Coordinates of N, CA and C in Angstrom, one line a residue:
M1 N -27.5 -26.9 -21.3 CA -26.9 -27.9 -20.4 C -25.5 -28.3 -20.9
N2 N -24.6 -28.4 -20.0 CA -23.2 -28.8 -20.3 C -23.2 -30.3 -20.7
T3 N -22.4 -30.6 -21.7 CA -22.2 -32.0 -22.1 C -20.8 -32.4 -21.8
S4 N -20.4 -33.7 -22.0 CA -19.1 -34.1 -21.8 C -18.1 -33.5 -22.8
T5 N -18.6 -32.8 -23.9 CA -17.7 -32.2 -24.8 C -17.3 -30.8 -24.4
D6 N -18.0 -30.2 -23.4 CA -17.5 -28.9 -23.0 C -17.2 -28.9 -21.5
R7 N -16.9 -30.1 -21.0 CA -16.5 -30.3 -19.6 C -15.2 -31.1 -19.6
F8 N -14.6 -31.2 -18.5 CA -13.3 -31.9 -18.4 C -13.1 -32.6 -17.1
S9 N -12.2 -33.6 -17.1 CA -11.8 -34.2 -15.9 C -10.3 -34.5 -16.0
V10 N -9.6 -34.7 -14.9 CA -8.1 -34.8 -14.9 C -7.7 -36.1 -14.2
T11 N -6.7 -36.8 -14.9 CA -6.1 -37.9 -14.2 C -5.3 -37.4 -13.1
A12 N -5.6 -37.9 -11.9 CA -5.0 -37.4 -10.7 C -4.9 -38.5 -9.6
D13 N -4.3 -38.1 -8.5 CA -4.1 -39.0 -7.3 C -4.8 -38.4 -6.2
P14 N -5.7 -39.1 -5.4 CA -6.0 -40.5 -5.5 C -7.2 -40.9 -6.3
Y15 N -7.8 -40.0 -7.0 CA -9.0 -40.3 -7.8 C -9.0 -39.4 -9.0
R16 N -9.8 -39.7 -10.0 CA -9.9 -38.9 -11.2 C -10.7 -37.6 -10.8
W17 N -10.0 -36.5 -11.0 CA -10.6 -35.2 -10.5 C -11.5 -34.6 -11.6
P18 N -12.7 -34.1 -11.2 CA -13.2 -33.9 -9.9 C -14.0 -35.2 -9.4
Y19 N -14.4 -35.2 -8.2 CA -15.2 -36.3 -7.6 C -16.5 -36.5 -8.4
D20 N -17.0 -35.4 -8.9 CA -18.4 -35.4 -9.6 C -18.2 -35.6 -11.1
S21 N -17.2 -36.4 -11.5 CA -17.1 -36.9 -12.9 C -16.5 -35.9 -13.8
H22 N -17.2 -34.8 -14.2 CA -16.7 -33.8 -15.1 C -17.1 -32.4 -14.6
V23 N -16.4 -31.4 -15.0 CA -16.8 -30.1 -14.6 C -16.7 -29.1 -15.7
A24 N -17.6 -28.1 -15.8 CA -17.6 -27.1 -16.8 C -16.5 -26.1 -16.5
P25 N -15.8 -25.6 -17.4 CA -14.7 -24.6 -17.1 C -15.2 -23.4 -16.4
A26 N -16.4 -23.0 -16.6 CA -17.0 -21.8 -15.9 C -17.1 -22.0 -14.4
K27 N -17.0 -23.2 -13.9 CA -17.1 -23.6 -12.5 C -15.7 -23.7 -11.9
V28 N -14.7 -23.5 -12.7 CA -13.3 -23.8 -12.3 C -12.5 -22.5 -12.3
A29 N -11.7 -22.3 -11.2 CA -10.7 -21.2 -11.2 C -9.3 -21.8 -10.9
L30 N -8.4 -21.3 -11.7 CA -6.9 -21.6 -11.5 C -6.5 -20.5 -10.5
I31 N -6.0 -21.0 -9.3 CA -5.6 -20.0 -8.3 C -4.1 -20.1 -8.2
I32 N -3.5 -19.0 -8.6 CA -2.0 -18.8 -8.6 C -1.6 -18.1 -7.3
I33 N -1.0 -18.8 -6.4 CA -0.8 -18.2 -5.0 C 0.6 -17.6 -4.9
D34 N 0.6 -16.4 -4.6 CA 1.8 -15.7 -4.1 C 3.1 -15.9 -4.9
M35 N 2.9 -15.8 -6.3 CA 4.1 -15.9 -7.1 C 4.7 -14.5 -7.2
Q36 N 5.2 -14.0 -6.1 CA 5.7 -12.6 -6.0 C 7.2 -12.6 -5.9
R37 N 7.8 -11.5 -6.2 CA 9.3 -11.3 -6.2 C 9.8 -11.6 -4.7
D38 N 8.9 -11.3 -3.7 CA 9.4 -11.6 -2.4 C 9.6 -13.1 -2.1
F39 N 8.9 -13.9 -2.9 CA 9.0 -15.4 -2.6 C 9.9 -16.1 -3.7
C40 N 10.1 -15.5 -4.8 CA 10.9 -16.2 -5.8 C 11.8 -15.3 -6.6
G41 N 12.2 -14.2 -5.9 CA 13.1 -13.3 -6.6 C 14.3 -13.0 -5.7
E42 N 15.4 -12.7 -6.2 CA 16.6 -12.3 -5.5 C 16.3 -11.0 -4.7
G43 N 16.7 -11.0 -3.4 CA 16.5 -9.8 -2.6 C 15.1 -9.8 -1.9
G44 N 14.3 -10.8 -2.2 CA 13.0 -10.8 -1.6 C 13.0 -11.4 -0.2
F45 N 11.8 -11.6 0.3 CA 11.6 -12.1 1.7 C 12.2 -13.4 2.0
L46 N 12.0 -14.4 1.1 CA 12.7 -15.7 1.3 C 14.2 -15.6 1.1
H47 N 14.6 -14.9 0.1 CA 16.0 -14.8 -0.2 C 16.8 -14.1 0.9
A48 N 16.1 -13.2 1.6 CA 16.7 -12.5 2.7 C 16.9 -13.4 3.9
Q49 N 16.2 -14.5 3.9 CA 16.3 -15.5 5.0 C 17.4 -16.5 4.7
G50 N 18.1 -16.4 3.5 CA 19.1 -17.3 3.1 C 18.6 -18.6 2.5
I51 N 17.3 -18.5 2.1 CA 16.7 -19.7 1.5 C 17.0 -19.7 0.0
D52 N 17.3 -20.9 -0.5 CA 17.6 -21.1 -1.9 C 16.2 -21.0 -2.7
I53 N 16.2 -20.0 -3.6 CA 14.9 -19.7 -4.3 C 14.9 -20.5 -5.6
G54 N 15.9 -21.3 -5.9 CA 15.9 -22.1 -7.1 C 14.7 -23.0 -7.3
P55 N 14.4 -23.8 -6.3 CA 13.2 -24.7 -6.4 C 11.9 -23.9 -6.6
A56 N 11.8 -22.8 -6.0 CA 10.6 -21.9 -6.2 C 10.5 -21.5 -7.6
R57 N 11.6 -21.1 -8.2 CA 11.7 -20.6 -9.5 C 11.4 -21.7 -10.5
N58 N 11.7 -22.9 -10.1 CA 11.4 -24.1 -11.0 C 9.9 -24.3 -11.3
T59 N 9.1 -23.6 -10.5 CA 7.6 -23.8 -10.7 C 7.1 -22.8 -11.7
I60 N 7.9 -21.8 -12.1 CA 7.4 -20.8 -13.0 C 7.0 -21.3 -14.3
E61 N 7.8 -22.1 -14.9 CA 7.5 -22.7 -16.3 C 6.3 -23.5 -16.3
P62 N 6.1 -24.5 -15.4 CA 4.9 -25.3 -15.4 C 3.6 -24.4 -15.2
I63 N 3.7 -23.5 -14.2 CA 2.6 -22.6 -14.0 C 2.3 -21.7 -15.2
S64 N 3.3 -21.2 -15.9 CA 3.1 -20.4 -17.1 C 2.4 -21.2 -18.2
R65 N 2.8 -22.4 -18.4 CA 2.1 -23.2 -19.4 C 0.7 -23.4 -19.1
V66 N 0.4 -23.7 -17.8 CA -1.0 -23.9 -17.4 C -1.8 -22.6 -17.6
L67 N -1.2 -21.5 -17.1 CA -1.9 -20.2 -17.2 C -2.2 -19.8 -18.6
N68 N -1.3 -20.0 -19.5 CA -1.5 -19.6 -20.9 C -2.6 -20.5 -21.5
L69 N -2.7 -21.7 -21.2 CA -3.7 -22.6 -21.7 C -5.1 -22.2 -21.1
A70 N -5.1 -22.0 -19.8 CA -6.3 -21.7 -19.1 C -7.0 -20.4 -19.7
R71 N -6.1 -19.5 -20.1 CA -6.7 -18.3 -20.7 C -7.3 -18.5 -22.0
R72 N -7.1 -19.6 -22.6 CA -7.7 -20.0 -23.9 C -8.9 -20.8 -23.8
V73 N -9.2 -21.2 -22.5 CA -10.4 -22.1 -22.3 C -11.6 -21.2 -22.0
P74 N -12.6 -21.1 -22.8 CA -13.7 -20.2 -22.6 C -14.4 -20.5 -21.2
G75 N -14.6 -19.4 -20.5 CA -15.3 -19.5 -19.2 C -14.4 -19.8 -18.0
M76 N -13.2 -20.3 -18.2 CA -12.4 -20.7 -17.1 C -11.8 -19.4 -16.4
W77 N -11.8 -19.4 -15.1 CA -11.3 -18.3 -14.3 C -9.9 -18.4 -13.9
V78 N -9.2 -17.3 -13.8 CA -7.9 -17.2 -13.2 C -7.8 -16.1 -12.1
I79 N -7.4 -16.5 -10.9 CA -7.3 -15.6 -9.8 C -5.9 -15.7 -9.2
H80 N -5.3 -14.5 -8.9 CA -3.9 -14.5 -8.3 C -4.1 -14.0 -6.9
T81 N -3.1 -14.4 -6.1 CA -3.0 -13.9 -4.7 C -1.6 -13.3 -4.4
R82 N -1.6 -12.4 -3.5 CA -0.3 -11.8 -3.0 C -0.4 -11.7 -1.5
E83 N 0.6 -12.2 -0.8 CA 0.7 -12.0 0.7 C 1.4 -10.7 0.9
G84 N 0.9 -9.8 1.7 CA 1.5 -8.6 2.0 C 0.7 -7.8 3.0
H85 N 1.3 -6.8 3.5 CA 0.7 -5.9 4.6 C 0.6 -4.5 4.1
R86 N -0.4 -3.8 4.7 CA -0.5 -2.4 4.5 C 0.7 -1.6 4.8
P87 N 1.0 -0.5 4.2 CA 2.3 0.2 4.5 C 2.4 0.6 5.9
E88 N 1.3 0.9 6.6 CA 1.3 1.3 8.0 C 1.5 0.1 8.9
L89 N 1.4 -1.2 8.4 CA 1.5 -2.4 9.1 C 0.5 -2.6 10.2
V90 N -0.7 -1.9 10.0 CA -1.7 -2.0 11.0 C -2.4 -3.4 10.9
D91 N -2.2 -4.1 9.9 CA -2.8 -5.5 9.8 C -1.7 -6.6 10.0
L92 N -0.6 -6.2 10.6 CA 0.5 -7.1 10.9 C 0.4 -7.4 12.4
S93 N 0.1 -8.6 12.8 CA 0.0 -9.0 14.2 C 1.4 -9.0 14.9
P94 N 1.5 -8.7 16.2 CA 2.8 -8.7 16.9 C 3.4 -10.1 16.8
P95 N 2.7 -11.2 16.9 CA 3.4 -12.5 16.8 C 4.0 -12.8 15.5
K96 N 3.2 -12.4 14.4 CA 3.8 -12.6 13.0 C 5.0 -11.7 12.8
L97 N 5.0 -10.5 13.3 CA 6.2 -9.6 13.1 C 7.3 -10.2 13.9
W98 N 7.1 -10.6 15.1 CA 8.2 -11.2 15.9 C 8.8 -12.4 15.3
R99 N 7.9 -13.3 14.8 CA 8.5 -14.6 14.2 C 9.3 -14.2 12.9
S100 N 8.9 -13.2 12.1 CA 9.6 -12.9 11.0 C 11.0 -12.3 11.3
Q101 N 11.1 -11.7 12.5 CA 12.3 -11.1 12.9 C 13.3 -12.1 13.4
Q102 N 12.9 -13.3 13.6 CA 13.8 -14.4 14.1 C 14.6 -15.0 12.9
V103 N 14.1 -14.7 11.7 CA 14.8 -15.3 10.5 C 15.4 -14.3 9.6
C104 N 15.0 -13.0 9.7 CA 15.6 -11.9 9.0 C 15.3 -10.6 9.7
D105 N 15.5 -9.5 9.0 CA 15.2 -8.2 9.7 C 13.7 -8.0 10.0
G106 N 12.9 -8.8 9.4 CA 11.5 -8.7 9.7 C 10.6 -8.1 8.6
I107 N 9.3 -8.4 8.6 CA 8.4 -7.8 7.7 C 8.4 -6.3 7.9
G108 N 8.4 -5.6 6.8 CA 8.4 -4.1 6.9 C 9.8 -3.5 6.9
S109 N 10.8 -4.3 7.0 CA 12.2 -3.8 7.0 C 12.6 -3.6 5.5
E110 N 13.6 -2.7 5.3 CA 14.1 -2.4 4.0 C 14.9 -3.5 3.4
G111 N 14.7 -3.9 2.2 CA 15.5 -4.8 1.5 C 15.8 -4.4 0.1
P112 N 16.5 -5.2 -0.7 CA 16.8 -4.8 -2.1 C 15.5 -4.5 -3.0
L113 N 14.4 -5.2 -2.6 CA 13.1 -5.0 -3.3 C 12.1 -4.1 -2.5
G114 N 12.7 -3.3 -1.7 CA 11.8 -2.4 -0.9 C 11.5 -3.1 0.4
K115 N 10.4 -2.6 1.1 CA 10.1 -3.1 2.4 C 9.5 -4.5 2.2
L116 N 10.0 -5.4 3.0 CA 9.6 -6.8 2.9 C 8.2 -7.1 3.2
L117 N 7.5 -7.8 2.3 CA 6.1 -8.2 2.4 C 5.2 -7.0 2.7
V118 N 5.4 -5.9 2.0 CA 4.6 -4.7 2.2 C 3.9 -4.4 0.8
R119 N 2.6 -4.2 0.8 CA 1.9 -3.9 -0.4 C 2.4 -2.6 -1.1
G120 N 2.5 -2.7 -2.4 CA 3.0 -1.5 -3.2 C 4.5 -1.5 -3.4
E121 N 5.2 -2.3 -2.6 CA 6.7 -2.3 -2.8 C 7.0 -3.3 -4.0
P122 N 8.2 -3.1 -4.6 CA 8.6 -3.9 -5.7 C 8.5 -5.4 -5.4
G123 N 8.9 -5.8 -4.2 CA 8.9 -7.2 -3.8 C 7.6 -7.8 -3.7
S124 N 6.6 -7.0 -3.5 CA 5.2 -7.6 -3.4 C 4.6 -7.9 -4.7
E125 N 5.1 -7.4 -5.8 CA 4.5 -7.6 -7.1 C 4.7 -9.0 -7.6
I126 N 3.7 -9.4 -8.4 CA 3.8 -10.7 -9.0 C 4.9 -10.7 -10.1
I127 N 5.6 -11.8 -10.2 CA 6.8 -11.8 -11.2 C 6.3 -11.6 -12.6
P128 N 7.1 -11.0 -13.5 CA 6.7 -10.6 -14.8 C 6.2 -11.8 -15.6
E129 N 6.8 -13.0 -15.4 CA 6.4 -14.2 -16.2 C 5.0 -14.6 -16.0
L130 N 4.4 -14.1 -14.9 CA 3.0 -14.5 -14.6 C 2.1 -13.3 -14.3
T131 N 2.4 -12.2 -14.9 CA 1.7 -11.0 -14.7 C 0.2 -11.2 -15.0
P132 N -0.7 -10.8 -14.0 CA -2.1 -11.0 -14.3 C -2.6 -10.2 -15.5
A133 N -3.5 -10.9 -16.3 CA -4.1 -10.2 -17.4 C -5.2 -9.3 -17.0
L134 N -5.6 -8.4 -17.8 CA -6.7 -7.6 -17.5 C -8.0 -8.4 -17.2
G135 N -8.6 -8.1 -16.1 CA -9.8 -8.9 -15.7 C -9.6 -10.1 -14.8
E136 N -8.3 -10.4 -14.6 CA -8.0 -11.5 -13.6 C -7.8 -10.9 -12.2
P137 N -8.7 -11.3 -11.3 CA -8.7 -10.7 -10.0 C -7.3 -11.0 -9.2
V138 N -6.9 -10.0 -8.5 CA -5.7 -10.2 -7.6 C -6.2 -10.0 -6.2
I139 N -6.0 -11.0 -5.3 CA -6.4 -11.0 -3.9 C -5.2 -10.6 -3.1
D140 N -5.2 -9.5 -2.4 CA -4.2 -9.1 -1.5 C -4.6 -9.6 -0.1
K141 N -3.7 -10.4 0.5 CA -4.1 -11.1 1.8 C -3.0 -10.8 2.8
P142 N -3.4 -10.6 4.1 CA -2.5 -10.3 5.1 C -2.0 -11.6 5.8
G143 N -2.7 -12.7 5.5 CA -2.3 -14.0 6.1 C -1.8 -15.0 5.2
K144 N -1.8 -16.3 5.6 CA -1.3 -17.3 4.8 C -2.4 -17.8 3.8
G145 N -3.6 -18.1 4.4 CA -4.7 -18.5 3.5 C -5.3 -17.4 2.8
A146 N -5.9 -17.7 1.6 CA -6.5 -16.7 0.7 C -7.9 -16.2 1.2
F147 N -8.5 -17.0 2.1 CA -9.8 -16.7 2.6 C -9.8 -15.7 3.8
Y148 N -8.7 -15.7 4.5 CA -8.7 -14.9 5.7 C -8.6 -13.4 5.4
A149 N -9.5 -12.6 5.9 CA -9.5 -11.1 5.8 C -9.4 -10.6 4.4
T150 N -10.1 -11.4 3.5 CA -10.2 -11.0 2.1 C -11.6 -11.2 1.5
D151 N -11.8 -10.7 0.3 CA -13.1 -11.0 -0.4 C -13.0 -12.2 -1.3
F152 N -12.0 -13.0 -1.1 CA -11.8 -14.2 -2.0 C -13.1 -15.1 -2.1
E153 N -13.6 -15.5 -0.9 CA -14.8 -16.4 -1.0 C -16.0 -15.7 -1.6
H154 N -16.1 -14.4 -1.3 CA -17.2 -13.7 -1.9 C -17.1 -13.7 -3.5
I155 N -15.9 -13.5 -4.0 CA -15.7 -13.5 -5.4 C -16.0 -14.9 -6.0
L156 N -15.6 -16.0 -5.3 CA -15.8 -17.3 -5.8 C -17.3 -17.6 -5.8
R157 N -18.0 -17.3 -4.8 CA -19.5 -17.5 -4.7 C -20.2 -16.7 -5.7
T158 N -19.9 -15.4 -5.9 CA -20.5 -14.6 -6.8 C -20.4 -15.0 -8.3
C159 N -19.2 -15.6 -8.6 CA -18.9 -16.0 -9.9 C -19.3 -17.5 -10.2
G160 N -19.9 -18.1 -9.2 CA -20.3 -19.5 -9.4 C -19.2 -20.5 -9.5
I161 N -18.1 -20.2 -8.9 CA -16.9 -21.1 -8.9 C -17.0 -22.1 -7.8
T162 N -16.9 -23.4 -8.2 CA -17.0 -24.5 -7.2 C -15.8 -25.4 -7.1
H163 N -14.9 -25.3 -8.1 CA -13.8 -26.1 -8.2 C -12.5 -25.3 -8.4
L164 N -11.5 -25.6 -7.6 CA -10.2 -24.8 -7.6 C -9.0 -25.7 -8.0
I165 N -8.2 -25.1 -8.8 CA -6.9 -25.7 -9.2 C -5.8 -24.8 -8.6
L166 N -5.0 -25.3 -7.7 CA -4.1 -24.5 -6.9 C -2.7 -24.7 -7.3
A167 N -1.9 -23.6 -7.5 CA -0.5 -23.6 -7.8 C 0.1 -22.4 -7.0
G168 N 1.4 -22.5 -6.9 CA 2.1 -21.3 -6.3 C 3.0 -21.7 -5.1
L169 N 3.2 -20.7 -4.3 CA 4.2 -20.8 -3.2 C 3.6 -20.4 -1.8
T170 N 4.1 -21.0 -0.8 CA 4.8 -22.3 -0.8 C 3.8 -23.4 -0.5
T171 N 4.2 -24.6 -0.9 CA 3.3 -25.8 -0.8 C 2.7 -25.9 0.7
D172 N 3.7 -25.9 1.6 CA 3.3 -26.2 3.0 C 2.7 -25.0 3.8
V173 N 2.8 -23.8 3.2 CA 2.3 -22.7 4.0 C 1.1 -22.1 3.3
C174 N 1.3 -21.2 2.4 CA 0.1 -20.5 1.8 C -0.7 -21.3 0.9
V175 N -0.1 -22.2 0.2 CA -0.9 -23.1 -0.7 C -1.8 -24.1 0.1
H176 N -1.1 -24.7 1.1 CA -1.9 -25.7 1.9 C -2.9 -25.0 2.8
S177 N -2.6 -23.8 3.3 CA -3.5 -23.1 4.1 C -4.8 -22.8 3.3
T178 N -4.6 -22.3 2.1 CA -5.7 -22.0 1.2 C -6.5 -23.3 0.9
L179 N -5.8 -24.4 0.6 CA -6.4 -25.6 0.3 C -7.3 -26.1 1.4
R180 N -6.8 -26.0 2.6 CA -7.6 -26.5 3.8 C -8.8 -25.6 4.0
E181 N -8.6 -24.3 3.9 CA -9.7 -23.4 4.0 C -10.8 -23.7 3.0
A182 N -10.4 -23.9 1.7 CA -11.3 -24.2 0.6 C -12.1 -25.5 0.9
C183 N -11.4 -26.5 1.3 CA -12.1 -27.8 1.6 C -13.1 -27.7 2.6
D184 N -12.8 -26.9 3.7 CA -13.8 -26.7 4.8 C -15.0 -25.9 4.3
R185 N -14.9 -25.2 3.2 CA -16.0 -24.4 2.6 C -16.7 -25.1 1.5
G186 N -16.3 -26.4 1.2 CA -17.0 -27.2 0.2 C -16.5 -27.1 -1.2
F187 N -15.3 -26.5 -1.4 CA -14.8 -26.4 -2.8 C -14.0 -27.7 -3.1
E188 N -14.1 -28.2 -4.3 CA -13.4 -29.4 -4.8 C -12.0 -28.9 -5.3
C189 N -10.9 -29.4 -4.7 CA -9.6 -28.9 -5.0 C -8.6 -29.8 -5.7
L190 N -7.8 -29.3 -6.5 CA -6.7 -30.0 -7.2 C -5.4 -29.2 -7.1
M191 N -4.4 -29.8 -6.6 CA -3.1 -29.2 -6.5 C -2.1 -29.6 -7.6
L192 N -1.4 -28.7 -8.2 CA -0.5 -29.1 -9.2 C 0.9 -29.4 -8.6
S193 N 1.3 -30.6 -8.8 CA 2.5 -31.1 -8.1 C 3.8 -30.4 -8.5
D194 N 3.9 -30.0 -9.8 CA 5.1 -29.3 -10.3 C 4.9 -27.8 -10.4
G195 N 3.7 -27.4 -9.9 CA 3.4 -26.0 -9.9 C 3.5 -25.4 -8.5
T196 N 4.1 -26.1 -7.6 CA 4.3 -25.6 -6.3 C 5.5 -26.2 -5.7
M197 N 6.1 -25.5 -4.6 CA 7.3 -26.0 -4.0 C 7.4 -25.4 -2.6
A198 N 8.0 -26.1 -1.7 CA 8.2 -25.6 -0.3 C 9.7 -25.2 -0.2
T199 N 10.0 -24.6 0.9 CA 11.4 -24.3 1.2 C 12.3 -25.5 1.5
E200 N 11.7 -26.6 1.9 CA 12.4 -27.8 2.1 C 11.7 -29.0 1.4
Q201 N 12.4 -29.8 0.7 CA 11.8 -30.9 0.0 C 10.9 -31.8 0.8
K202 N 11.3 -32.1 2.1 CA 10.5 -32.9 2.9 C 9.2 -32.3 3.3
H203 N 9.1 -31.0 3.4 CA 7.9 -30.3 3.6 C 7.0 -30.4 2.4
Y204 N 7.6 -30.3 1.2 CA 6.8 -30.4 0.0 C 6.2 -31.7 -0.1
E205 N 7.0 -32.8 0.1 CA 6.5 -34.1 -0.1 C 5.4 -34.4 0.9
A206 N 5.6 -34.0 2.2 CA 4.6 -34.2 3.2 C 3.3 -33.5 2.9
S207 N 3.4 -32.3 2.3 CA 2.2 -31.6 1.9 C 1.4 -32.3 0.9
L208 N 2.1 -32.9 -0.1 CA 1.3 -33.7 -1.1 C 0.7 -34.9 -0.5
T209 N 1.5 -35.6 0.3 CA 0.9 -36.8 1.0 C -0.3 -36.5 1.8
M210 N -0.3 -35.4 2.6 CA -1.4 -35.0 3.4 C -2.6 -34.6 2.5
T211 N -2.4 -34.1 1.4 CA -3.5 -33.8 0.5 C -4.3 -35.0 0.0
T212 N -3.5 -36.1 -0.3 CA -4.1 -37.2 -1.0 C -4.4 -38.4 0.0
M213 N -4.0 -38.3 1.3 CA -4.2 -39.4 2.2 C -5.7 -39.6 2.5
Q214 N -6.0 -40.7 3.0 CA -7.4 -41.1 3.4 C -8.4 -40.8 2.2
G215 N -8.0 -41.2 1.0 CA -8.9 -41.1 -0.1 C -9.0 -39.7 -0.7
G216 N -8.1 -38.9 -0.3 CA -8.2 -37.5 -0.8 C -8.8 -36.6 0.2
L217 N -8.2 -36.5 1.4 CA -8.7 -35.8 2.5 C -8.9 -34.3 2.2
F218 N -8.0 -33.7 1.4 CA -8.1 -32.3 1.0 C -8.2 -32.2 -0.5
G219 N -8.4 -33.3 -1.2 CA -8.5 -33.2 -2.7 C -7.5 -34.1 -3.4
C220 N -7.1 -33.6 -4.6 CA -6.3 -34.4 -5.4 C -5.0 -33.7 -5.8
V221 N -4.0 -34.4 -6.3 CA -2.8 -33.9 -6.8 C -2.6 -34.4 -8.3
A222 N -2.2 -33.5 -9.2 CA -1.9 -33.9 -10.5 C -0.7 -33.1 -11.0
S223 N -0.1 -33.5 -12.1 CA 1.0 -32.7 -12.7 C 0.4 -31.7 -13.7
S224 N 1.2 -30.8 -14.0 CA 0.8 -29.8 -15.0 C 0.5 -30.5 -16.4
A225 N 1.3 -31.5 -16.7 CA 1.1 -32.2 -18.0 C -0.3 -32.9 -18.0
Q226 N -0.7 -33.5 -16.8 CA -2.0 -34.1 -16.8 C -3.1 -33.1 -16.9
L227 N -3.0 -31.9 -16.3 CA -4.0 -30.9 -16.5 C -4.0 -30.3 -17.9
L228 N -2.9 -30.1 -18.5 CA -2.8 -29.6 -19.9 C -3.5 -30.6 -20.8
E229 N -3.3 -31.9 -20.6 CA -3.9 -32.9 -21.5 C -5.4 -32.8 -21.4
A230 N -5.9 -32.5 -20.2 CA -7.4 -32.4 -20.0 C -8.0 -31.1 -20.6
L231 N -7.2 -30.1 -20.5 CA -7.8 -28.8 -21.0 C -7.6 -28.5 -22.4
E232 N -6.6 -29.1 -23.1 CA -6.3 -28.8 -24.5 C -7.5 -28.9 -25.4
P233 N -8.3 -30.0 -25.3 CA -9.4 -30.1 -26.2 C -10.5 -29.0 -26.1
L234 N -10.4 -28.2 -25.0 CA -11.4 -27.2 -24.8 C -10.9 -25.8 -25.2
A235 N -9.6 -25.7 -25.5 CA -9.0 -24.4 -25.7 C -9.3 -23.9 -27.1
E236 N -9.4 -22.6 -27.2 CA -9.6 -21.9 -28.5 C -8.4 -21.2 -29.0

């Protein structure tokens, strides 16, 4: 039986996470969402749209600190996601392609990092600072949320994971889509405030507010420092 000495909780907003007092690391997965060169590298999908990737890159250090510590906590899971499409683009819907063409040359077009948002291209790869370790699952997803058209939920259920800690890009799109999907499926979620960023500050702030409103409608928000403080006593 787990005791308070091998479980943890995190100081968070609007309540101390998780709702059920403490959780064993084996029930928890750190979900690092779409930290790909296409989203935080020069020449990638966001950069091709003229978006400043500086704020996105500011999340790398906090995520790296959490990732390195999570790997030292016995039993805790780490899962990475990547948004991208098959090289044939058979999983790319016409509306999504059309929308992407309104802000750049479009998904599948050639860029400095290869074809934009296409699996197997340099831009689709996770940045070197956060390279998945051996045994850490990588979920390739064609949509915004990690649950859509993937085996993400199957992996979570099979591994007995009930609590998710979310970080990555972008707060208002892929992170919040995954958060909402997870909440509807009964997962208890925590978002890292300095481990995520949107393309606009107002969207980032709104996403955090929507997460914590009404007593934690979609879960909790905490800083990487608050999570590190909670995990450190369990690390080996």
